[in-house]
PDB file of C-alpha atoms in Angstrom:
ATOM      1  CA  UNK L   1       0.127   0.350  -0.143  1.00 41.00           C
ATOM      2  CA  UNK L   2       1.368   3.209  -0.943  1.00 42.00           C
ATOM      3  CA  UNK L   3       1.988   5.162   2.302  1.00 40.00           C
ATOM      4  CA  UNK L   4       0.285   8.559   1.356  1.00 40.00           C
ATOM      5  CA  UNK L   5      -2.973   6.826   1.604  1.00 43.00           C
ATOM      6  CA  UNK L   6      -2.598   4.915   5.137  1.00 42.00           C
ATOM      7  CA  UNK L   7      -5.146   6.111   7.486  1.00 50.00           C
ATOM      8  CA  UNK L   8      -3.983   7.678  10.461  1.00 55.00           C
ATOM      9  CA  UNK L   9      -4.002   5.901  13.907  1.00 50.00           C
ATOM     10  CA  UNK L  10      -3.226   2.229  13.974  1.00 44.00           C
ATOM     11  CA  UNK L  11      -5.131   0.453  11.219  1.00 46.00           C
ATOM     12  CA  UNK L  12      -8.838  -0.263  10.575  1.00 47.00           C
ATOM     13  CA  UNK L  13     -10.585  -0.003  13.234  1.00 49.00           C
ATOM     14  CA  UNK L  14     -12.168  -3.223  14.643  1.00 51.00           C
ATOM     15  CA  UNK L  15     -15.799  -4.893  13.952  1.00 52.00           C
ATOM     16  CA  UNK L  16     -18.604  -2.934  16.677  1.00 51.00           C
ATOM     17  CA  UNK L  17     -15.713  -0.493  17.981  1.00 50.00           C
ATOM     18  CA  UNK L  18     -16.270   3.049  17.575  1.00 53.00           C
ATOM     19  CA  UNK L  19     -15.779   5.024  13.848  1.00 55.00           C
ATOM     20  CA  UNK L  20     -12.697   7.307  13.861  1.00 61.00           C
ATOM     21  CA  UNK L  21     -13.099  10.948  14.109  1.00 66.00           C
ATOM     22  CA  UNK L  22     -14.135  13.235  11.361  1.00 78.00           C
ATOM     23  CA  UNK L  23     -10.466  14.957  11.456  1.00 80.00           C
ATOM     24  CA  UNK L  24     -11.171  17.453   9.500  1.00 82.00           C
ATOM     25  CA  UNK L  25     -13.892  18.726  11.400  1.00 79.00           C
ATOM     26  CA  UNK L  26     -11.648  19.049  15.085  1.00 85.00           C
ATOM     27  CA  UNK L  27      -9.711  22.477  14.982  1.00 85.00           C
ATOM     28  CA  UNK L  28      -6.191  22.484  15.056  1.00 83.00           C
ATOM     29  CA  UNK L  29      -6.994  23.363  18.913  1.00 81.00           C
ATOM     30  CA  UNK L  30      -7.209  19.486  19.764  1.00 83.00           C
ATOM     31  CA  UNK L  31      -3.742  19.114  19.433  1.00 85.00           C
ATOM     32  CA  UNK L  32      -2.683  19.437  23.115  1.00 81.00           C
ATOM     33  CA  UNK L  33       0.489  20.521  24.159  1.00 76.00           C
ATOM     34  CA  UNK L  34       3.458  16.953  24.391  1.00 79.00           C
ATOM     35  CA  UNK L  35       2.398  16.247  20.429  1.00 84.00           C
ATOM     36  CA  UNK L  36       3.004  19.889  19.558  1.00 84.00           C
ATOM     37  CA  UNK L  37       6.062  19.743  21.271  1.00 82.00           C
ATOM     38  CA  UNK L  38       6.868  16.363  19.283  1.00 87.00           C
ATOM     39  CA  UNK L  39       5.777  18.057  15.981  1.00 89.00           C
ATOM     40  CA  UNK L  40       8.470  20.507  16.644  1.00 87.00           C
ATOM     41  CA  UNK L  41      10.826  17.700  17.166  1.00 88.00           C
ATOM     42  CA  UNK L  42      10.207  16.749  14.090  1.00 89.00           C
ATOM     43  CA  UNK L  43       9.792  19.797  12.135  1.00 91.00           C
ATOM     44  CA  UNK L  44      11.963  22.418  13.486  1.00 88.00           C
ATOM     45  CA  UNK L  45      15.248  20.989  12.201  1.00 87.00           C
ATOM     46  CA  UNK L  46      16.851  22.627   8.953  1.00 79.00           C
ATOM     47  CA  UNK L  47      17.756  19.113   6.688  1.00 71.00           C
ATOM     48  CA  UNK L  48      17.917  18.935   2.879  1.00 72.00           C
ATOM     49  CA  UNK L  49      16.257  15.797   2.852  1.00 75.00           C
ATOM     50  CA  UNK L  50      13.077  16.282   4.528  1.00 82.00           C
ATOM     51  CA  UNK L  51      10.528  18.773   4.607  1.00 89.00           C
ATOM     52  CA  UNK L  52      10.982  20.734   7.881  1.00 90.00           C
ATOM     53  CA  UNK L  53       8.383  23.871   8.768  1.00 90.00           C
ATOM     54  CA  UNK L  54       9.238  25.934   6.455  1.00 91.00           C
ATOM     55  CA  UNK L  55       7.950  24.117   3.409  1.00 91.00           C
ATOM     56  CA  UNK L  56       4.722  23.588   5.723  1.00 92.00           C
ATOM     57  CA  UNK L  57       4.695  27.135   6.077  1.00 90.00           C
ATOM     58  CA  UNK L  58       4.969  27.704   2.175  1.00 92.00           C
ATOM     59  CA  UNK L  59       2.423  25.070   1.603  1.00 92.00           C
ATOM     60  CA  UNK L  60       0.118  27.382   3.894  1.00 90.00           C
ATOM     61  CA  UNK L  61       0.566  30.639   1.700  1.00 89.00           C
ATOM     62  CA  UNK L  62       3.047  32.310   3.854  1.00 88.00           C
ATOM     63  CA  UNK L  63       5.161  34.681   1.952  1.00 89.00           C
ATOM     64  CA  UNK L  64       9.058  34.882   2.511  1.00 87.00           C
ATOM     65  CA  UNK L  65       9.051  37.816   5.237  1.00 85.00           C
ATOM     66  CA  UNK L  66       6.375  35.931   7.233  1.00 84.00           C
ATOM     67  CA  UNK L  67       8.839  32.928   7.320  1.00 87.00           C
ATOM     68  CA  UNK L  68      11.584  34.727   8.280  1.00 86.00           C
ATOM     69  CA  UNK L  69       9.886  36.202  11.104  1.00 83.00           C
ATOM     70  CA  UNK L  70       8.903  32.922  12.063  1.00 82.00           C
ATOM     71  CA  UNK L  71      12.925  31.852  12.071  1.00 84.00           C
ATOM     72  CA  UNK L  72      13.502  33.807  15.113  1.00 80.00           C
ATOM     73  CA  UNK L  73      11.246  32.379  17.085  1.00 78.00           C
ATOM     74  CA  UNK L  74      12.722  29.616  19.472  1.00 77.00           C
ATOM     75  CA  UNK L  75       9.834  26.860  18.072  1.00 82.00           C
ATOM     76  CA  UNK L  76       9.041  27.971  14.926  1.00 87.00           C
ATOM     77  CA  UNK L  77       7.183  25.424  13.971  1.00 88.00           C
ATOM     78  CA  UNK L  78       4.931  25.498  17.219  1.00 84.00           C
ATOM     79  CA  UNK L  79       4.706  29.500  16.330  1.00 83.00           C
ATOM     80  CA  UNK L  80       3.562  28.828  12.932  1.00 87.00           C
ATOM     81  CA  UNK L  81       0.496  26.047  13.753  1.00 86.00           C
ATOM     82  CA  UNK L  82      -0.477  28.935  16.619  1.00 80.00           C
ATOM     83  CA  UNK L  83      -0.672  31.922  14.164  1.00 80.00           C
ATOM     84  CA  UNK L  84      -2.617  29.350  11.264  1.00 83.00           C
ATOM     85  CA  UNK L  85      -4.764  29.087  14.130  1.00 77.00           C
ATOM     86  CA  UNK L  86      -5.584  32.696  14.578  1.00 72.00           C
ATOM     87  CA  UNK L  87      -5.139  33.415  10.634  1.00 75.00           C
ATOM     88  CA  UNK L  88      -7.447  31.246   9.389  1.00 75.00           C
ATOM     89  CA  UNK L  89      -9.678  29.141  12.284  1.00 63.00           C
ATOM     90  CA  UNK L  90     -12.522  27.760  10.399  1.00 71.00           C
ATOM     91  CA  UNK L  91      -9.527  25.802   8.045  1.00 80.00           C
ATOM     92  CA  UNK L  92      -6.556  25.497  10.670  1.00 85.00           C
ATOM     93  CA  UNK L  93      -7.918  21.873  11.097  1.00 89.00           C
ATOM     94  CA  UNK L  94      -6.156  18.527  12.260  1.00 90.00           C
ATOM     95  CA  UNK L  95      -7.396  17.058   8.848  1.00 91.00           C
ATOM     96  CA  UNK L  96      -5.661  19.371   7.164  1.00 91.00           C
ATOM     97  CA  UNK L  97      -2.321  19.281   8.868  1.00 93.00           C
ATOM     98  CA  UNK L  98      -2.230  15.556   8.206  1.00 93.00           C
ATOM     99  CA  UNK L  99      -2.960  16.086   4.652  1.00 93.00           C
ATOM    100  CA  UNK L 100      -0.077  18.616   4.082  1.00 92.00           C
ATOM    101  CA  UNK L 101       1.889  16.448   6.000  1.00 93.00           C
ATOM    102  CA  UNK L 102       1.568  13.763   3.735  1.00 93.00           C
ATOM    103  CA  UNK L 103       2.025  16.041   0.923  1.00 93.00           C
ATOM    104  CA  UNK L 104       5.187  16.871   2.037  1.00 91.00           C
ATOM    105  CA  UNK L 105       6.319  13.234   2.306  1.00 92.00           C
ATOM    106  CA  UNK L 106       6.729  13.312   6.380  1.00 91.00           C
ATOM    107  CA  UNK L 107       4.602   9.420   6.528  1.00 92.00           C
ATOM    108  CA  UNK L 108       7.814   9.349   9.607  1.00 91.00           C
ATOM    109  CA  UNK L 109       5.509  11.938  11.620  1.00 91.00           C
ATOM    110  CA  UNK L 110       2.452  10.305  10.979  1.00 92.00           C
ATOM    111  CA  UNK L 111       3.501   6.692  11.544  1.00 92.00           C
ATOM    112  CA  UNK L 112       5.280   8.282  14.899  1.00 91.00           C
ATOM    113  CA  UNK L 113       2.031  10.881  15.922  1.00 90.00           C
ATOM    114  CA  UNK L 114      -0.879   9.641  14.305  1.00 89.00           C
ATOM    115  CA  UNK L 115      -2.414   7.608  17.605  1.00 90.00           C
ATOM    116  CA  UNK L 116      -1.912   9.917  19.730  1.00 89.00           C
ATOM    117  CA  UNK L 117      -3.398  12.733  17.386  1.00 91.00           C
ATOM    118  CA  UNK L 118      -6.736  10.821  17.144  1.00 89.00           C
ATOM    119  CA  UNK L 119      -7.053  10.335  20.742  1.00 88.00           C
ATOM    120  CA  UNK L 120      -6.147  14.211  21.658  1.00 85.00           C
ATOM    121  CA  UNK L 121      -9.109  14.519  18.521  1.00 87.00           C
ATOM    122  CA  UNK L 122     -11.782  12.158  20.221  1.00 86.00           C
ATOM    123  CA  UNK L 123     -10.967  13.830  23.797  1.00 82.00           C
ATOM    124  CA  UNK L 124     -11.818  17.328  22.239  1.00 80.00           C
ATOM    125  CA  UNK L 125     -14.818  15.903  20.774  1.00 81.00           C
ATOM    126  CA  UNK L 126     -15.942  13.814  23.482  1.00 78.00           C
ATOM    127  CA  UNK L 127     -15.696  17.521  25.334  1.00 69.00           C
ATOM    128  CA  UNK L 128     -17.876  19.126  22.964  1.00 64.00           C
ATOM    129  CA  UNK L 129     -20.623  16.581  22.914  1.00 60.00           C
ATOM    130  CA  UNK L 130     -21.009  16.099  26.845  1.00 51.00           C
ATOM    131  CA  UNK L 131     -24.876  15.999  27.244  1.00 45.00           C
ATOM    132  CA  UNK L 132     -26.901  18.855  28.808  1.00 40.00           C
ATOM    133  CA  UNK L 133     -28.501  16.916  30.740  1.00 41.00           C
ATOM    134  CA  UNK L 134     -28.529  13.071  31.628  1.00 38.00           C
ATOM    135  CA  UNK L 135     -31.131  10.218  29.959  1.00 41.00           C
ATOM    136  CA  UNK L 136     -34.231   9.777  31.975  1.00 39.00           C
ATOM    137  CA  UNK L 137     -33.646   6.096  33.818  1.00 40.00           C
ATOM    138  CA  UNK L 138     -35.893   4.250  35.781  1.00 38.00           C
ATOM    139  CA  UNK L 139     -36.042   6.247  39.365  1.00 38.00           C
ATOM    140  CA  UNK L 140     -37.757   8.416  41.394  1.00 38.00           C
ATOM    141  CA  UNK L 141     -34.679   9.512  43.004  1.00 36.00           C
ATOM    142  CA  UNK L 142     -33.403  12.880  41.414  1.00 37.00           C
ATOM    143  CA  UNK L 143     -30.436  12.450  39.759  1.00 37.00           C
ATOM    144  CA  UNK L 144     -27.528  15.133  40.281  1.00 40.00           C
ATOM    145  CA  UNK L 145     -25.918  16.688  36.836  1.00 48.00           C
ATOM    146  CA  UNK L 146     -22.269  15.654  35.913  1.00 54.00           C
ATOM    147  CA  UNK L 147     -21.388  19.173  35.713  1.00 59.00           C
ATOM    148  CA  UNK L 148     -23.891  20.907  38.182  1.00 66.00           C
ATOM    149  CA  UNK L 149     -22.702  21.789  41.916  1.00 78.00           C
ATOM    150  CA  UNK L 150     -19.412  22.823  40.523  1.00 86.00           C
ATOM    151  CA  UNK L 151     -19.711  26.494  41.986  1.00 89.00           C
ATOM    152  CA  UNK L 152     -19.902  27.860  44.998  1.00 87.00           C
ATOM    153  CA  UNK L 153     -23.688  29.061  44.441  1.00 84.00           C
ATOM    154  CA  UNK L 154     -24.916  26.221  42.198  1.00 81.00           C
ATOM    155  CA  UNK L 155     -27.979  24.150  42.559  1.00 72.00           C
ATOM    156  CA  UNK L 156     -26.806  20.353  43.885  1.00 69.00           C
ATOM    157  CA  UNK L 157     -29.944  18.980  41.441  1.00 66.00           C
ATOM    158  CA  UNK L 158     -28.710  20.954  39.026  1.00 62.00           C
ATOM    159  CA  UNK L 159     -32.631  23.491  38.587  1.00 65.00           C
ATOM    160  CA  UNK L 160     -30.572  26.390  37.924  1.00 75.00           C
ATOM    161  CA  UNK L 161     -26.921  26.261  37.366  1.00 82.00           C
ATOM    162  CA  UNK L 162     -24.943  29.831  38.244  1.00 87.00           C
ATOM    163  CA  UNK L 163     -24.145  31.580  35.304  1.00 91.00           C
ATOM    164  CA  UNK L 164     -21.420  34.535  34.858  1.00 93.00           C
ATOM    165  CA  UNK L 165     -21.084  37.495  32.731  1.00 93.00           C
ATOM    166  CA  UNK L 166     -17.541  36.352  32.246  1.00 95.00           C
ATOM    167  CA  UNK L 167     -15.297  33.226  32.681  1.00 96.00           C
ATOM    168  CA  UNK L 168     -11.276  34.846  33.847  1.00 97.00           C
ATOM    169  CA  UNK L 169      -8.437  33.392  32.663  1.00 97.00           C
ATOM    170  CA  UNK L 170      -5.391  34.040  34.299  1.00 96.00           C
ATOM    171  CA  UNK L 171      -2.399  32.748  36.325  1.00 95.00           C
ATOM    172  CA  UNK L 172      -1.560  32.707  39.849  1.00 94.00           C
ATOM    173  CA  UNK L 173       0.913  35.106  39.655  1.00 94.00           C
ATOM    174  CA  UNK L 174      -1.497  37.319  38.348  1.00 96.00           C
ATOM    175  CA  UNK L 175      -3.745  37.107  41.492  1.00 95.00           C
ATOM    176  CA  UNK L 176      -3.854  40.826  42.372  1.00 95.00           C
ATOM    177  CA  UNK L 177      -4.682  42.476  39.428  1.00 96.00           C
ATOM    178  CA  UNK L 178      -7.515  40.066  39.442  1.00 96.00           C
ATOM    179  CA  UNK L 179      -8.801  41.419  43.099  1.00 96.00           C
ATOM    180  CA  UNK L 180      -8.598  44.482  41.464  1.00 96.00           C
ATOM    181  CA  UNK L 181     -10.917  43.522  38.368  1.00 96.00           C
ATOM    182  CA  UNK L 182     -13.249  42.158  40.977  1.00 96.00           C
ATOM    183  CA  UNK L 183     -13.209  45.497  42.802  1.00 96.00           C
ATOM    184  CA  UNK L 184     -13.636  47.517  39.795  1.00 96.00           C
ATOM    185  CA  UNK L 185     -16.233  45.666  38.001  1.00 96.00           C
ATOM    186  CA  UNK L 186     -18.425  43.422  40.458  1.00 94.00           C
ATOM    187  CA  UNK L 187     -18.435  45.988  43.649  1.00 93.00           C
ATOM    188  CA  UNK L 188     -19.069  49.138  41.420  1.00 92.00           C
ATOM    189  CA  UNK L 189     -22.376  50.556  39.454  1.00 92.00           C
ATOM    190  CA  UNK L 190     -21.194  47.911  37.021  1.00 91.00           C
ATOM    191  CA  UNK L 191     -22.597  44.803  39.247  1.00 92.00           C
ATOM    192  CA  UNK L 192     -21.089  42.321  36.870  1.00 94.00           C
ATOM    193  CA  UNK L 193     -20.388  38.444  37.577  1.00 94.00           C
ATOM    194  CA  UNK L 194     -16.919  37.280  37.137  1.00 96.00           C
ATOM    195  CA  UNK L 195     -15.671  33.273  37.273  1.00 96.00           C
ATOM    196  CA  UNK L 196     -13.466  33.551  39.038  1.00 96.00           C
ATOM    197  CA  UNK L 197     -11.684  29.947  39.436  1.00 94.00           C
ATOM    198  CA  UNK L 198      -9.998  30.362  43.234  1.00 93.00           C
ATOM    199  CA  UNK L 199     -13.060  31.897  44.621  1.00 94.00           C
ATOM    200  CA  UNK L 200     -15.934  30.086  42.528  1.00 93.00           C
ATOM    201  CA  UNK L 201     -14.963  26.463  41.936  1.00 92.00           C
ATOM    202  CA  UNK L 202     -15.374  24.252  44.263  1.00 89.00           C
ATOM    203  CA  UNK L 203     -12.938  20.978  44.781  1.00 88.00           C
ATOM    204  CA  UNK L 204     -12.891  17.660  43.572  1.00 81.00           C
ATOM    205  CA  UNK L 205     -13.678  17.702  39.926  1.00 77.00           C
ATOM    206  CA  UNK L 206     -11.296  17.619  36.951  1.00 82.00           C
ATOM    207  CA  UNK L 207     -10.126  20.756  35.974  1.00 85.00           C
ATOM    208  CA  UNK L 208     -10.204  20.367  32.163  1.00 84.00           C
ATOM    209  CA  UNK L 209     -14.031  19.512  32.379  1.00 85.00           C
ATOM    210  CA  UNK L 210     -15.319  22.224  34.671  1.00 89.00           C
ATOM    211  CA  UNK L 211     -12.978  24.618  32.967  1.00 91.00           C
ATOM    212  CA  UNK L 212     -14.526  23.825  28.999  1.00 90.00           C
ATOM    213  CA  UNK L 213     -18.444  23.505  30.946  1.00 89.00           C
ATOM    214  CA  UNK L 214     -18.222  27.339  32.680  1.00 92.00           C
ATOM    215  CA  UNK L 215     -16.627  28.634  29.185  1.00 92.00           C
ATOM    216  CA  UNK L 216     -18.691  27.076  27.157  1.00 89.00           C
ATOM    217  CA  UNK L 217     -21.811  27.261  29.094  1.00 88.00           C
ATOM    218  CA  UNK L 218     -22.115  28.902  32.016  1.00 91.00           C
ATOM    219  CA  UNK L 219     -20.060  32.330  31.073  1.00 93.00           C
ATOM    220  CA  UNK L 220     -21.232  34.733  27.728  1.00 91.00           C
ATOM    221  CA  UNK L 221     -17.741  36.360  27.824  1.00 93.00           C
ATOM    222  CA  UNK L 222     -13.701  35.385  28.400  1.00 95.00           C
ATOM    223  CA  UNK L 223     -11.097  37.597  30.157  1.00 97.00           C
ATOM    224  CA  UNK L 224      -7.655  36.812  29.047  1.00 96.00           C
ATOM    225  CA  UNK L 225      -4.927  38.658  31.859  1.00 97.00           C
ATOM    226  CA  UNK L 226      -1.992  38.642  29.587  1.00 96.00           C
ATOM    227  CA  UNK L 227       0.990  38.491  30.679  1.00 94.00           C
ATOM    228  CA  UNK L 228       4.455  36.868  30.666  1.00 94.00           C
ATOM    229  CA  UNK L 229       3.459  34.204  33.300  1.00 94.00           C
ATOM    230  CA  UNK L 230       0.408  33.475  31.326  1.00 94.00           C
ATOM    231  CA  UNK L 231       2.865  32.426  28.467  1.00 92.00           C
ATOM    232  CA  UNK L 232       4.262  29.765  30.624  1.00 91.00           C
ATOM    233  CA  UNK L 233       0.629  28.125  32.139  1.00 91.00           C
ATOM    234  CA  UNK L 234      -0.885  25.391  30.107  1.00 89.00           C
ATOM    235  CA  UNK L 235      -3.626  26.014  32.114  1.00 90.00           C
ATOM    236  CA  UNK L 236      -4.635  29.377  30.519  1.00 93.00           C
ATOM    237  CA  UNK L 237      -3.591  28.114  26.825  1.00 90.00           C
ATOM    238  CA  UNK L 238      -6.000  25.730  27.451  1.00 90.00           C
ATOM    239  CA  UNK L 239      -8.234  27.960  28.207  1.00 91.00           C
ATOM    240  CA  UNK L 240      -7.629  30.532  25.392  1.00 91.00           C
ATOM    241  CA  UNK L 241      -7.688  27.889  22.732  1.00 88.00           C
ATOM    242  CA  UNK L 242     -10.758  26.191  23.444  1.00 88.00           C
ATOM    243  CA  UNK L 243     -12.482  29.364  23.921  1.00 88.00           C
ATOM    244  CA  UNK L 244     -11.639  30.935  20.552  1.00 86.00           C
ATOM    245  CA  UNK L 245     -12.704  27.365  19.201  1.00 84.00           C
ATOM    246  CA  UNK L 246     -16.166  28.446  19.966  1.00 81.00           C
ATOM    247  CA  UNK L 247     -16.017  31.819  18.284  1.00 68.00           C
ATOM    248  CA  UNK L 248     -13.524  31.085  14.932  1.00 59.00           C
ATOM    249  CA  UNK L 249     -11.922  34.680  14.034  1.00 49.00           C
ATOM    250  CA  UNK L 250     -13.624  36.193  17.643  1.00 47.00           C
ATOM    251  CA  UNK L 251     -17.019  37.059  15.601  1.00 54.00           C
ATOM    252  CA  UNK L 252     -19.234  36.805  18.439  1.00 59.00           C
ATOM    253  CA  UNK L 253     -16.456  39.068  20.591  1.00 65.00           C
ATOM    254  CA  UNK L 254     -16.639  36.141  22.997  1.00 82.00           C
ATOM    255  CA  UNK L 255     -12.993  36.652  24.111  1.00 91.00           C
ATOM    256  CA  UNK L 256     -11.533  39.892  25.495  1.00 94.00           C
ATOM    257  CA  UNK L 257      -7.221  40.435  25.781  1.00 95.00           C
ATOM    258  CA  UNK L 258      -6.168  42.159  28.409  1.00 96.00           C
ATOM    259  CA  UNK L 259      -2.645  43.515  28.892  1.00 95.00           C
ATOM    260  CA  UNK L 260      -2.324  43.446  32.422  1.00 93.00           C
ATOM    261  CA  UNK L 261       1.550  44.811  32.820  1.00 92.00           C
ATOM    262  CA  UNK L 262       4.387  45.029  30.957  1.00 93.00           C
ATOM    263  CA  UNK L 263       6.277  42.109  28.779  1.00 93.00           C
ATOM    264  CA  UNK L 264       9.212  41.318  28.123  1.00 93.00           C
ATOM    265  CA  UNK L 265       7.949  38.355  25.930  1.00 91.00           C
ATOM    266  CA  UNK L 266       6.392  38.512  22.420  1.00 90.00           C
ATOM    267  CA  UNK L 267       2.064  38.638  22.581  1.00 90.00           C
ATOM    268  CA  UNK L 268       0.916  35.989  21.696  1.00 88.00           C
ATOM    269  CA  UNK L 269       0.411  35.643  17.996  1.00 84.00           C
ATOM    270  CA  UNK L 270      -3.281  33.580  18.757  1.00 84.00           C
ATOM    271  CA  UNK L 271      -4.695  36.794  19.813  1.00 88.00           C
ATOM    272  CA  UNK L 272      -3.103  39.553  18.083  1.00 82.00           C
ATOM    273  CA  UNK L 273      -6.083  39.863  15.853  1.00 85.00           C
ATOM    274  CA  UNK L 274      -8.290  40.873  18.754  1.00 89.00           C
ATOM    275  CA  UNK L 275      -8.337  44.475  20.090  1.00 90.00           C
ATOM    276  CA  UNK L 276      -6.722  44.183  23.292  1.00 92.00           C
ATOM    277  CA  UNK L 277      -7.538  46.578  26.561  1.00 93.00           C
ATOM    278  CA  UNK L 278      -4.144  47.662  26.888  1.00 94.00           C
ATOM    279  CA  UNK L 279      -3.915  48.252  31.605  1.00 95.00           C
ATOM    280  CA  UNK L 280      -0.109  49.678  30.816  1.00 94.00           C
ATOM    281  CA  UNK L 281      -0.959  52.377  28.761  1.00 92.00           C
ATOM    282  CA  UNK L 282      -0.922  55.007  31.070  1.00 92.00           C
ATOM    283  CA  UNK L 283      -2.481  57.400  28.622  1.00 91.00           C
ATOM    284  CA  UNK L 284      -5.495  55.536  27.713  1.00 90.00           C
ATOM    285  CA  UNK L 285      -5.874  53.974  31.651  1.00 90.00           C
ATOM    286  CA  UNK L 286      -8.309  56.074  32.631  1.00 92.00           C
ATOM    287  CA  UNK L 287     -10.901  54.631  30.475  1.00 94.00           C
ATOM    288  CA  UNK L 288      -9.172  51.207  30.908  1.00 95.00           C
ATOM    289  CA  UNK L 289     -12.645  49.915  33.374  1.00 96.00           C
ATOM    290  CA  UNK L 290     -15.302  51.358  31.575  1.00 95.00           C
ATOM    291  CA  UNK L 291     -13.940  49.952  28.552  1.00 95.00           C
ATOM    292  CA  UNK L 292     -13.634  46.533  30.018  1.00 95.00           C
ATOM    293  CA  UNK L 293     -17.120  46.765  31.395  1.00 95.00           C
ATOM    294  CA  UNK L 294     -18.830  47.509  28.680  1.00 94.00           C
ATOM    295  CA  UNK L 295     -17.633  45.096  26.637  1.00 92.00           C
ATOM    296  CA  UNK L 296     -18.803  42.655  29.230  1.00 93.00           C
ATOM    297  CA  UNK L 297     -22.019  44.003  29.520  1.00 90.00           C
ATOM    298  CA  UNK L 298     -22.321  43.683  25.192  1.00 84.00           C
ATOM    299  CA  UNK L 299     -24.649  40.794  24.728  1.00 78.00           C
TER     300      UNK L 299
END
C-alpha cells in the first residue's frame, strides 16, 4: 500500500469499535502540548532530505518575510501552528495539517504521532459532545447532573446552574490584578458577575471538564489576563484555545484579551487579531475599566 494513503492511527477499526473521528471537522486547538512539542522536534531541524516547518509554511501560503520572522522564534513550528489558528480559525483543522504532512512526504511524523493525534481528537470531541442533561432512568430519586454543583452557588440538583458574565483566564501570579478586577467590575455600579476559578469553583472535579463547562455553557464572555507568566501556563493555554474554538475569528466578541503588565516576551500571536484592552498604557488607563465593563455588558 502507498504510505500516503495509510490512515492516521493504528489501522482499520475493529468490528464493533467506534468509528474514527472526522479529523477535517476537528480544529487544531484539539492537539495538546505534548503532541505539538513532538511536531516541533520533527519539523524545526533544517534538513535537505526532509520537508521542514518552512515547507509547511509555504504550503499554508506564508510569504517570504513572514517565514523569516518566524525563523527568529525559539520553536518556529509551534509558533507557525498558533499563527495559522489565529489567521484561519475555520480552516486550521487537524485533517488539513495531516493532509499537508502527507503531501510533503512526512510519513515518519504520521507513523509516530498518528495514534496520539487521533486520541487528542477523540478527547476534544467528547468534551464538545457532553450532553446538557442526563437521560431519564427508571428511578424516583432526582439525579444530579455531572456538571452541577461545581460552583459555590450552584443548585446541587442542577435546576438552576450558576451563570456568569465572564470567565477570567489568569495565572496564579496575576491574582492581585484579578482581585482589582473584582473590585472594579463587581463591587461598583457595573455589578458584573465574574467567574474566578480560585474563588467560585468547588474542589473535587476534573479541572479540564470544569473549565470547558464554564467557558462554553456558563459564561457569556471570557477575559484573558495576558502577562509573561500567562505564556508559561498550560491551563491558560488550554482555556484560551478552547474559547477561540467556540468563536472562530472572534466573530461573536466572546474573548477579550487584557494586557495586565509590561511584557518582556512577545504577545501571543494567536490573540494578535483581537483588539486588546491595555492596562499598561498610562494615556488610556483612566478609560480602561469603563471599556472593559461595556465590552462585557454587550450581549
